């Protein structure tokens, strides 16, 4: 058999085996890596989607919380994981902002991953501990400016959206506060509820229950427009922080080299989960919006991530915030 024919047959064999692999996939549980602590907003999105995808895929989607450095430890781990179709990663704006926050990352978000899909967009809320001496945003801003050296701002590390929101808030108010980093905003929220920290900007996927229970001070949402889940809550934009906007988007990734047929089937499972009535209700109750169809493709996520890196890079560099 001449070389050309041999290569052709070999190529065909690989294609068939690839298609056969994807057809059989998944044959065992899938891991979805979450870069922040269990119980936090990213974890809530992951477990909600994972439970629905487990039904669609016929295999359990196992959530693995891999903590540290604002999500970059998990991103680095997944970028080096075996691309066998059984390791996936969910992350938010931090996939973009970390490229400007860290002088050296152990991975390249644009070249070391396969792109599966976006999922949901989540507003943020500005909170303070229950007995914080400010009952509206104007009082909050005045108190922060007058006491900036005595108060602290909890976050989930450099690369977390709580840190991004806090940094933008400090910029807008012209202050610098002490940052208290945690391995996720689940522990940060516990510290806020316990009065150990003063301020936290966090996602509605964690904060809506606390706001409704009245267990924190709440000053507004970080979206341009008011949100259906908290219709009476003013935006920070309408309260004087003109154009202040942080919306937390979520992307799902796999290690570079994960077979495309598997990526396509995982994309279909994500899309199906986002149409699951239970998922839609839970996300709506928690203030999260299902991403538009244009963002629910591998190409849509890749294009969006690139645009976010281009958007946030100059903003972050202008604040001089870096991790070494
Ligand atoms: N999303 C993170 C978490 O789930 C918190 C953050 O990024 O601020 O803990």
Coordinates of C-alpha atoms and ligand atoms in Angstrom, one line a residue, residues 34-45 65 67 70-71 91-94 124 154-157 159-165 182-188 200-203 205-206 248 250, ligand 1:
X34 CA -14.2 25.9 40.4
X35 CA -11.4 28.4 41.3
X36 CA -13.0 29.6 44.5
X37 CA -14.4 28.2 47.8
X38 CA -17.4 26.0 48.0
X39 CA -20.7 27.9 48.7
X40 CA -19.5 31.0 46.9
X41 CA -21.1 32.6 43.8
X42 CA -19.0 30.8 41.3
X43 CA -19.6 27.5 43.1
X44 CA -23.3 28.1 43.1
X45 CA -23.3 28.6 39.3
X65 CA -12.9 23.6 44.3
X67 CA -8.4 27.6 45.5
X70 CA -7.8 34.9 42.8
X71 CA -8.5 31.9 40.6
X91 CA -14.2 31.0 35.6
X92 CA -15.4 34.6 35.3
X93 CA -13.9 38.0 34.4
X94 CA -10.8 37.0 36.3
X124 CA -22.7 42.6 42.0
X154 CA -12.8 41.9 51.9
X155 CA -12.2 40.2 48.6
X156 CA -11.3 36.8 47.1
X157 CA -7.8 37.7 46.0
X159 CA -8.2 38.1 39.9
X160 CA -11.5 37.9 41.9
X161 CA -14.3 40.2 40.8
X162 CA -14.8 41.3 44.4
X163 CA -11.2 42.7 44.2
X164 CA -12.0 44.3 40.8
X165 CA -15.2 45.9 42.1
X182 CA -10.0 35.2 51.3
X183 CA -10.0 32.0 49.2
X184 CA -13.5 33.0 47.9
X185 CA -16.4 35.2 48.9
X186 CA -18.1 32.5 50.8
X187 CA -15.5 32.9 53.7
X188 CA -15.5 36.6 53.0
X200 CA -17.6 43.5 50.5
X201 CA -18.6 43.8 46.9
X202 CA -20.0 40.4 45.8
X203 CA -22.3 38.7 43.3
X205 CA -25.6 34.6 43.3
X206 CA -24.4 34.7 46.9
X248 CA -19.7 39.1 36.1
X250 CA -18.8 33.1 33.3
Ligands
LIG1 N1 -16.5 34.5 42.4 C1 -15.7 34.3 43.5 C2 -16.3 33.2 44.5 O1 -17.1 32.5 44.0 C3 -15.5 35.6 44.3 C4 -15.0 36.7 43.5 O2 -14.5 36.4 42.3 O3 -14.9 37.8 44.0 O4 -15.8 33.1 45.6

